[in-house]
XYZ file of N, CA and C in Angstrom:
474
model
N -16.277 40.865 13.801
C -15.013 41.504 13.455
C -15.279 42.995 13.248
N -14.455 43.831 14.163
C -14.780 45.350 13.848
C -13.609 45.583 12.407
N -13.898 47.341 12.311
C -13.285 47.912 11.745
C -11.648 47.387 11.558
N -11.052 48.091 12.916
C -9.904 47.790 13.483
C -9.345 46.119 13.119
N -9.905 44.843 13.231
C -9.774 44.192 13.071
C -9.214 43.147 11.616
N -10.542 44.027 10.831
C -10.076 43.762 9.471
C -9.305 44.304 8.780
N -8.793 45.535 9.336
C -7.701 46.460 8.526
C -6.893 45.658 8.716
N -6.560 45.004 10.024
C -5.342 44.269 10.466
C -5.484 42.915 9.690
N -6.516 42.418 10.014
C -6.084 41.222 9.028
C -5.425 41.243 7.742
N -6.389 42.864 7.015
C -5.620 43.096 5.688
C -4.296 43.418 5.365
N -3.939 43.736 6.441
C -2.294 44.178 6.565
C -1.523 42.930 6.715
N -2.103 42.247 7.523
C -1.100 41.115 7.785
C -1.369 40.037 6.470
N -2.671 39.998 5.893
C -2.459 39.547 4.501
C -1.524 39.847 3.330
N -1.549 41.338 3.130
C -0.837 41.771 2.249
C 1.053 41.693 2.570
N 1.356 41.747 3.881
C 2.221 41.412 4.501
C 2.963 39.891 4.221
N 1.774 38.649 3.839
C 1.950 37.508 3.701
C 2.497 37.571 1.863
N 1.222 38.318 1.288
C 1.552 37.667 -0.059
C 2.968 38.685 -0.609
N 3.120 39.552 0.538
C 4.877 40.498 -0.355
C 5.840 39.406 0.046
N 5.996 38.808 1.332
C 6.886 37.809 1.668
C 6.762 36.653 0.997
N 5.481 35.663 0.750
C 5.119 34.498 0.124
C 5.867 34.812 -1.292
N 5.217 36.007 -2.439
C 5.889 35.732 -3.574
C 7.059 36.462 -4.037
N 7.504 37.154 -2.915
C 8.757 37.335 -2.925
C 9.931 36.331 -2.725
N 9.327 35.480 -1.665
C 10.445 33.981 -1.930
C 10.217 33.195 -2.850
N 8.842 33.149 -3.041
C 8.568 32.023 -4.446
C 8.881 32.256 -5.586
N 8.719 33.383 -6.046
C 9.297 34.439 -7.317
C 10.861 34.084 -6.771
N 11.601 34.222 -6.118
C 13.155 33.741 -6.041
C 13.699 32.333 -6.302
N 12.876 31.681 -5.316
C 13.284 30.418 -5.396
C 12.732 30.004 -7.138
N 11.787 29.869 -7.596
C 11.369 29.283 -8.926
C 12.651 30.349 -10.149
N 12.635 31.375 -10.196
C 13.691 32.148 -11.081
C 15.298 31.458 -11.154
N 15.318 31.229 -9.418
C 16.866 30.562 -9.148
C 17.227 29.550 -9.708
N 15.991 28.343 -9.730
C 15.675 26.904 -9.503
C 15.580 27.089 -11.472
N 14.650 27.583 -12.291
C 15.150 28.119 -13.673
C 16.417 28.404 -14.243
N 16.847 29.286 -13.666
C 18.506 29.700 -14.279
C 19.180 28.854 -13.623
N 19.405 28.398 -12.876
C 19.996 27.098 -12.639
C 20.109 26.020 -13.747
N 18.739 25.536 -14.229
C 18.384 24.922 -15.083
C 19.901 25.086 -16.380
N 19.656 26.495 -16.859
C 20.768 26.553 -17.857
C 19.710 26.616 -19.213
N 18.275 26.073 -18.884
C 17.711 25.720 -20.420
C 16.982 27.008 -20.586
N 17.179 27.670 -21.636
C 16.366 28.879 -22.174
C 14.405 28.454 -22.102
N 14.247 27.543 -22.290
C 13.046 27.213 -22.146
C 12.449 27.409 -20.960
N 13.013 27.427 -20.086
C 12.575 26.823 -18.828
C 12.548 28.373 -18.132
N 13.266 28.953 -18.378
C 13.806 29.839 -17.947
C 12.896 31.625 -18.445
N 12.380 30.797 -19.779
C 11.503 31.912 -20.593
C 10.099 31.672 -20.005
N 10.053 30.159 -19.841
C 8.514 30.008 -19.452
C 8.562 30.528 -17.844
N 9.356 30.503 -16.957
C 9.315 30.691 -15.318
C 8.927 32.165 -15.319
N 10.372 32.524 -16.192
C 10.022 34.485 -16.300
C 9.019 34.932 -16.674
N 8.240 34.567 -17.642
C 6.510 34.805 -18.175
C 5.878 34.852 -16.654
N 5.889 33.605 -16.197
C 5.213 33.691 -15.122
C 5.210 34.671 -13.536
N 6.581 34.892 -13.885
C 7.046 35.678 -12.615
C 6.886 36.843 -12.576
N 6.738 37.211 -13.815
C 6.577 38.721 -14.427
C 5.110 39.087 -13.770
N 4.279 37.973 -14.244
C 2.792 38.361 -14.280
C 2.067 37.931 -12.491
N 2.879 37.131 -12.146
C 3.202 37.361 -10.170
C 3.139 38.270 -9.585
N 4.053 38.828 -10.159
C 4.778 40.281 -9.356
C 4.218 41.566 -9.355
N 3.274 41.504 -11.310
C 2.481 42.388 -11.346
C 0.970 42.627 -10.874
N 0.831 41.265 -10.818
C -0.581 40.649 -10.183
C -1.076 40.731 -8.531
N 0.464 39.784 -8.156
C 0.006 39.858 -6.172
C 1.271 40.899 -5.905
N 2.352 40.687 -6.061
C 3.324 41.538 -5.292
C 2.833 43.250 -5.827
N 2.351 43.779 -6.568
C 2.258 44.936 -6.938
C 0.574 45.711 -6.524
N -0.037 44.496 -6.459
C -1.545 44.585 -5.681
C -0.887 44.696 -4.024
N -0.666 44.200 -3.708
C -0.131 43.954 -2.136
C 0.750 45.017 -1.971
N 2.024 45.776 -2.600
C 2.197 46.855 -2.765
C 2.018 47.906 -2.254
N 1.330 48.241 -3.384
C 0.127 49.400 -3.045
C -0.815 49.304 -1.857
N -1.620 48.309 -1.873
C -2.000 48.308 -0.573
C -1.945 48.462 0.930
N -0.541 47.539 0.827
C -0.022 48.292 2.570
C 0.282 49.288 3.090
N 0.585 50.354 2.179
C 0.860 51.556 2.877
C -1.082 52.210 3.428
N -1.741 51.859 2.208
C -3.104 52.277 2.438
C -3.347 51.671 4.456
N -3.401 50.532 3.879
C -4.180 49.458 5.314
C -2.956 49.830 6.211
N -1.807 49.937 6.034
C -1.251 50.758 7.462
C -1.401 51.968 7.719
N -1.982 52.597 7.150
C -2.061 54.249 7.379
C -3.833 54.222 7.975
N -4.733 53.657 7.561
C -5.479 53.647 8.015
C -5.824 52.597 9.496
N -4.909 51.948 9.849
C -4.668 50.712 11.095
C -3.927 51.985 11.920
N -2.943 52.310 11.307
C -2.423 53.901 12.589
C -3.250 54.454 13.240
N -4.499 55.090 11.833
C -5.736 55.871 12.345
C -6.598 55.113 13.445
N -7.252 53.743 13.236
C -8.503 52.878 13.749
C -7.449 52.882 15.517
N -6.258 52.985 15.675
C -5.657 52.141 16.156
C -5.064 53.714 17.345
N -4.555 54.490 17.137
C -3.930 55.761 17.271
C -2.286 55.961 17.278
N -1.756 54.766 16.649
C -0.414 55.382 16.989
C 0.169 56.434 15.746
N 1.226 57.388 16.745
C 1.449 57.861 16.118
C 2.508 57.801 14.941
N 2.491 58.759 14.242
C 4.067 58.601 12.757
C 5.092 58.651 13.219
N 5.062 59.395 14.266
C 6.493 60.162 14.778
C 7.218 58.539 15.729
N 6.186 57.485 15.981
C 6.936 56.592 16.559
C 8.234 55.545 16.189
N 8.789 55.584 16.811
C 10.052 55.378 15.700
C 10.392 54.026 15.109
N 9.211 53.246 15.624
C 9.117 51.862 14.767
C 8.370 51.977 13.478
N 7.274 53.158 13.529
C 7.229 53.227 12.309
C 7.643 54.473 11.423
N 8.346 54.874 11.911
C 9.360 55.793 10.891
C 10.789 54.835 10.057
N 10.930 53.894 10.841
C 11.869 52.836 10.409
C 11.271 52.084 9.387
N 9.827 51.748 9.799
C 9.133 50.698 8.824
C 8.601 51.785 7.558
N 8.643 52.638 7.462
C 8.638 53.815 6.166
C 10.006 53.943 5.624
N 10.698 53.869 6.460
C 12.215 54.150 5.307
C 12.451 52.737 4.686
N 12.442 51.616 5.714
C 12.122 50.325 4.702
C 11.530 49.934 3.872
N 10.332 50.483 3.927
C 9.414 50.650 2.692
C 9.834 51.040 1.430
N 10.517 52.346 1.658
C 11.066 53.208 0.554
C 12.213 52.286 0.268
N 13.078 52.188 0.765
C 14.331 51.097 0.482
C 13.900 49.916 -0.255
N 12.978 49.037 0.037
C 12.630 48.046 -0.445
C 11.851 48.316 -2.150
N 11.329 49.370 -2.071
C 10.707 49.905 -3.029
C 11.724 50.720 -4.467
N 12.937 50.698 -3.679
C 14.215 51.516 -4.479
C 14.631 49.831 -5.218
N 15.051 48.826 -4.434
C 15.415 47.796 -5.095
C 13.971 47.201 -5.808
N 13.055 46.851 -5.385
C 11.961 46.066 -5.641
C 11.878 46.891 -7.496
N 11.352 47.844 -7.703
C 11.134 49.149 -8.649
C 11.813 48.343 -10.205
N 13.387 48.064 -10.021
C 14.170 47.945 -10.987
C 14.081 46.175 -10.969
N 13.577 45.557 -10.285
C 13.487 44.383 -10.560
C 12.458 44.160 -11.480
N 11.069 44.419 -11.334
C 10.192 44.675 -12.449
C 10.581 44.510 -13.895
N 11.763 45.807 -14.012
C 12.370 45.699 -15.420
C 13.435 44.959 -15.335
N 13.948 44.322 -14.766
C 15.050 43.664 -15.086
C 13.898 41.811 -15.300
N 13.174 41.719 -14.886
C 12.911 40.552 -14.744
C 12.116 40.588 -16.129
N 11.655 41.361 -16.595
C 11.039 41.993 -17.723
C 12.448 41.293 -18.855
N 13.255 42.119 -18.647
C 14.467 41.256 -19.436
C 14.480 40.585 -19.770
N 14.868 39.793 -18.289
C 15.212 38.528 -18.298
C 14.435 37.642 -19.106
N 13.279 37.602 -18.971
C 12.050 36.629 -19.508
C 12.208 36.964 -21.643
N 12.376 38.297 -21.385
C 12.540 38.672 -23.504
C 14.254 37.901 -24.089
N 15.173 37.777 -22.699
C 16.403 37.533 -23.516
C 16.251 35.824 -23.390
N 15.412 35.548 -22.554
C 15.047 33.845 -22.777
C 14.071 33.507 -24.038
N 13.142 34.199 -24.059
C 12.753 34.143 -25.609
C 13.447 34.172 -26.249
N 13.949 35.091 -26.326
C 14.567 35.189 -27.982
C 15.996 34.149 -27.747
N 16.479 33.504 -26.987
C 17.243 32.777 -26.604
C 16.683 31.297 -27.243
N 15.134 31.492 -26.867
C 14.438 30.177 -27.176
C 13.755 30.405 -29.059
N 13.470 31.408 -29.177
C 13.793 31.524 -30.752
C 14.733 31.470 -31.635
N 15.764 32.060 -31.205
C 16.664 31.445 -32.001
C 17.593 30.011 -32.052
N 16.702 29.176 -30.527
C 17.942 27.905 -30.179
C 19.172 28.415 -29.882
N 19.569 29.666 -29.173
C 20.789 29.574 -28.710
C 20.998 29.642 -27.285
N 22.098 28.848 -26.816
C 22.074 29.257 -24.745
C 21.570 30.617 -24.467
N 21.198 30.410 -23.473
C 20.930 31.845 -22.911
C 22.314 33.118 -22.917
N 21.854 34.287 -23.077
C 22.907 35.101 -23.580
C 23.668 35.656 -22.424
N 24.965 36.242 -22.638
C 25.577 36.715 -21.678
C 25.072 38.376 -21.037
N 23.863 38.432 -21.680
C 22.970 39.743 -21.439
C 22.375 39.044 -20.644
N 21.573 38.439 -20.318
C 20.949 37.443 -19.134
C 21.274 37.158 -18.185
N 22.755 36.629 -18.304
C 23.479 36.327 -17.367
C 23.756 37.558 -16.393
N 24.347 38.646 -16.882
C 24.427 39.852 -16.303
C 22.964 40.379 -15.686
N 21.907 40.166 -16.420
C 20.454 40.627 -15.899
C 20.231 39.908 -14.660
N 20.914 38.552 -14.716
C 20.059 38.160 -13.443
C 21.107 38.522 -12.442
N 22.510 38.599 -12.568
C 23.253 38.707 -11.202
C 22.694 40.207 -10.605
N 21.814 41.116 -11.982
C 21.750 42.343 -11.431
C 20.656 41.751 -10.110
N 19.645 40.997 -11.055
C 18.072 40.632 -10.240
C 18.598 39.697 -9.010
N 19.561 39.900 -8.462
C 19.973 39.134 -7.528
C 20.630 40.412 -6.528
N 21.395 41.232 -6.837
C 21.856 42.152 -6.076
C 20.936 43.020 -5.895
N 19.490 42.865 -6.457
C 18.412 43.998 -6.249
C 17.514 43.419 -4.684
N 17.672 41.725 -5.994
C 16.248 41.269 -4.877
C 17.083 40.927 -3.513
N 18.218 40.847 -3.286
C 18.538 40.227 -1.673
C 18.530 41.645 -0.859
N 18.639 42.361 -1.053
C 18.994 43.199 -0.060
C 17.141 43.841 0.357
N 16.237 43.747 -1.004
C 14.909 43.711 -0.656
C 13.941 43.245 0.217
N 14.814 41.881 0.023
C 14.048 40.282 0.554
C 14.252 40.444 1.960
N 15.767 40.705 2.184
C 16.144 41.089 4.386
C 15.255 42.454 4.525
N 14.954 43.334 3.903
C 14.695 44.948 4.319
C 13.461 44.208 4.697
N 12.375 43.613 3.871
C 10.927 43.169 4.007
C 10.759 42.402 5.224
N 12.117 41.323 5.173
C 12.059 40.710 6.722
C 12.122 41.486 8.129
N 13.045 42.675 7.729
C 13.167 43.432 9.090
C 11.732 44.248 9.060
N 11.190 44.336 8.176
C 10.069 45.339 8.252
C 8.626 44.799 8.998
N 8.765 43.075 8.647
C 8.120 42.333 9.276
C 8.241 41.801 10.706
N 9.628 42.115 11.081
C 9.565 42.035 12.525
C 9.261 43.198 13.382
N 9.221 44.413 12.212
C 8.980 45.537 13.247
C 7.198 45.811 13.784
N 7.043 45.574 12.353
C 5.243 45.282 12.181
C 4.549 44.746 13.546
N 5.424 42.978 13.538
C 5.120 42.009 14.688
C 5.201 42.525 15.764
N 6.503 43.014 16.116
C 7.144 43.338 17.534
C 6.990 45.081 18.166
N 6.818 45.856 16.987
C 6.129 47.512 17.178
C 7.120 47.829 18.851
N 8.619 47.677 18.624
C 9.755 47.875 19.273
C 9.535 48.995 19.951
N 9.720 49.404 21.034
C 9.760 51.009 21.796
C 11.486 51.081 21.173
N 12.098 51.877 20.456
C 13.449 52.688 19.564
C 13.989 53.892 20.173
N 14.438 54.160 20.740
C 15.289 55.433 21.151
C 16.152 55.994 20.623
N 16.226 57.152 19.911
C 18.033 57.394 19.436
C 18.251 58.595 20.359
């Protein structure tokens, strides 16, 4: 395996775990508040929190590295307009992704204390997550289109 090779693998790894716990972090949060039980819902968010900060925020950071250096090993250029698209998606995804952090941060303290005091989950919660829902969908498609551009490296004309 050269140079070139493993950058790519690393890209397409880090590529895996933003998509992998970006749906899994959704689906388990959804599949929680669904639930209705503050318990369930405090223990998922603990976990999702420390997900997001762990692989999605490691993986993160990383791809811009391992694609900037896969441009280099590789020669294409910035100016190509599949990846000038896959940079503004980046940034886009990174505008919603950013405030989910803290909102999910929330979410997980208003289920505690939801679960300390024995009362339903609060109507501060409720509002937190429809936010963590209007953040994360429009994230979740940007990452998908970003992944087909990755795959498919489109010839774009305007």
């Amino acid at each position: 395996m050269d140079w070139t090779d493993l950058l790519r693998a690393l890209h397409v790894l880090g590529a895996c775990v933003l998509i992998g716990t970006g749906f899994g972090i959704a689906f388990f949060m959804s599949m929680a508040h669904r639930s209705g039980k503050p318990e369930v819902v405090a223990h998922t968010a603990s976990v999702v929190v420390f997900a997001d900060m762990a692989f999605t925020a490691t993986a993160a950071i990383a791809q811009p590295i391992t694609g900037w250096l896969l441009m280099q090993a590789i020669g294409w250029h910035y100016e190509e307009t599949w990846l000038i698209l896959s940079f503004g998606l980046y940034v886009f995804i990174g505008f919603f992704w950013l405030p989910v952090i803290f909102i999910q941060t929330q979410m997980r303290n208003e289920a505690q204390n939801s679960v300390r005091t024995k009362m339903p989950l609060s109507a501060r919660y409720k509002r937190l997550y429809r936010l963590w829902l209007v953040c994360g969908v429009p994230a979740f498609l940007a990452i998908l289109m970003l992944l087909w551009l990755m795959v498919n490296r489109p010839l774009i004309s305007f």
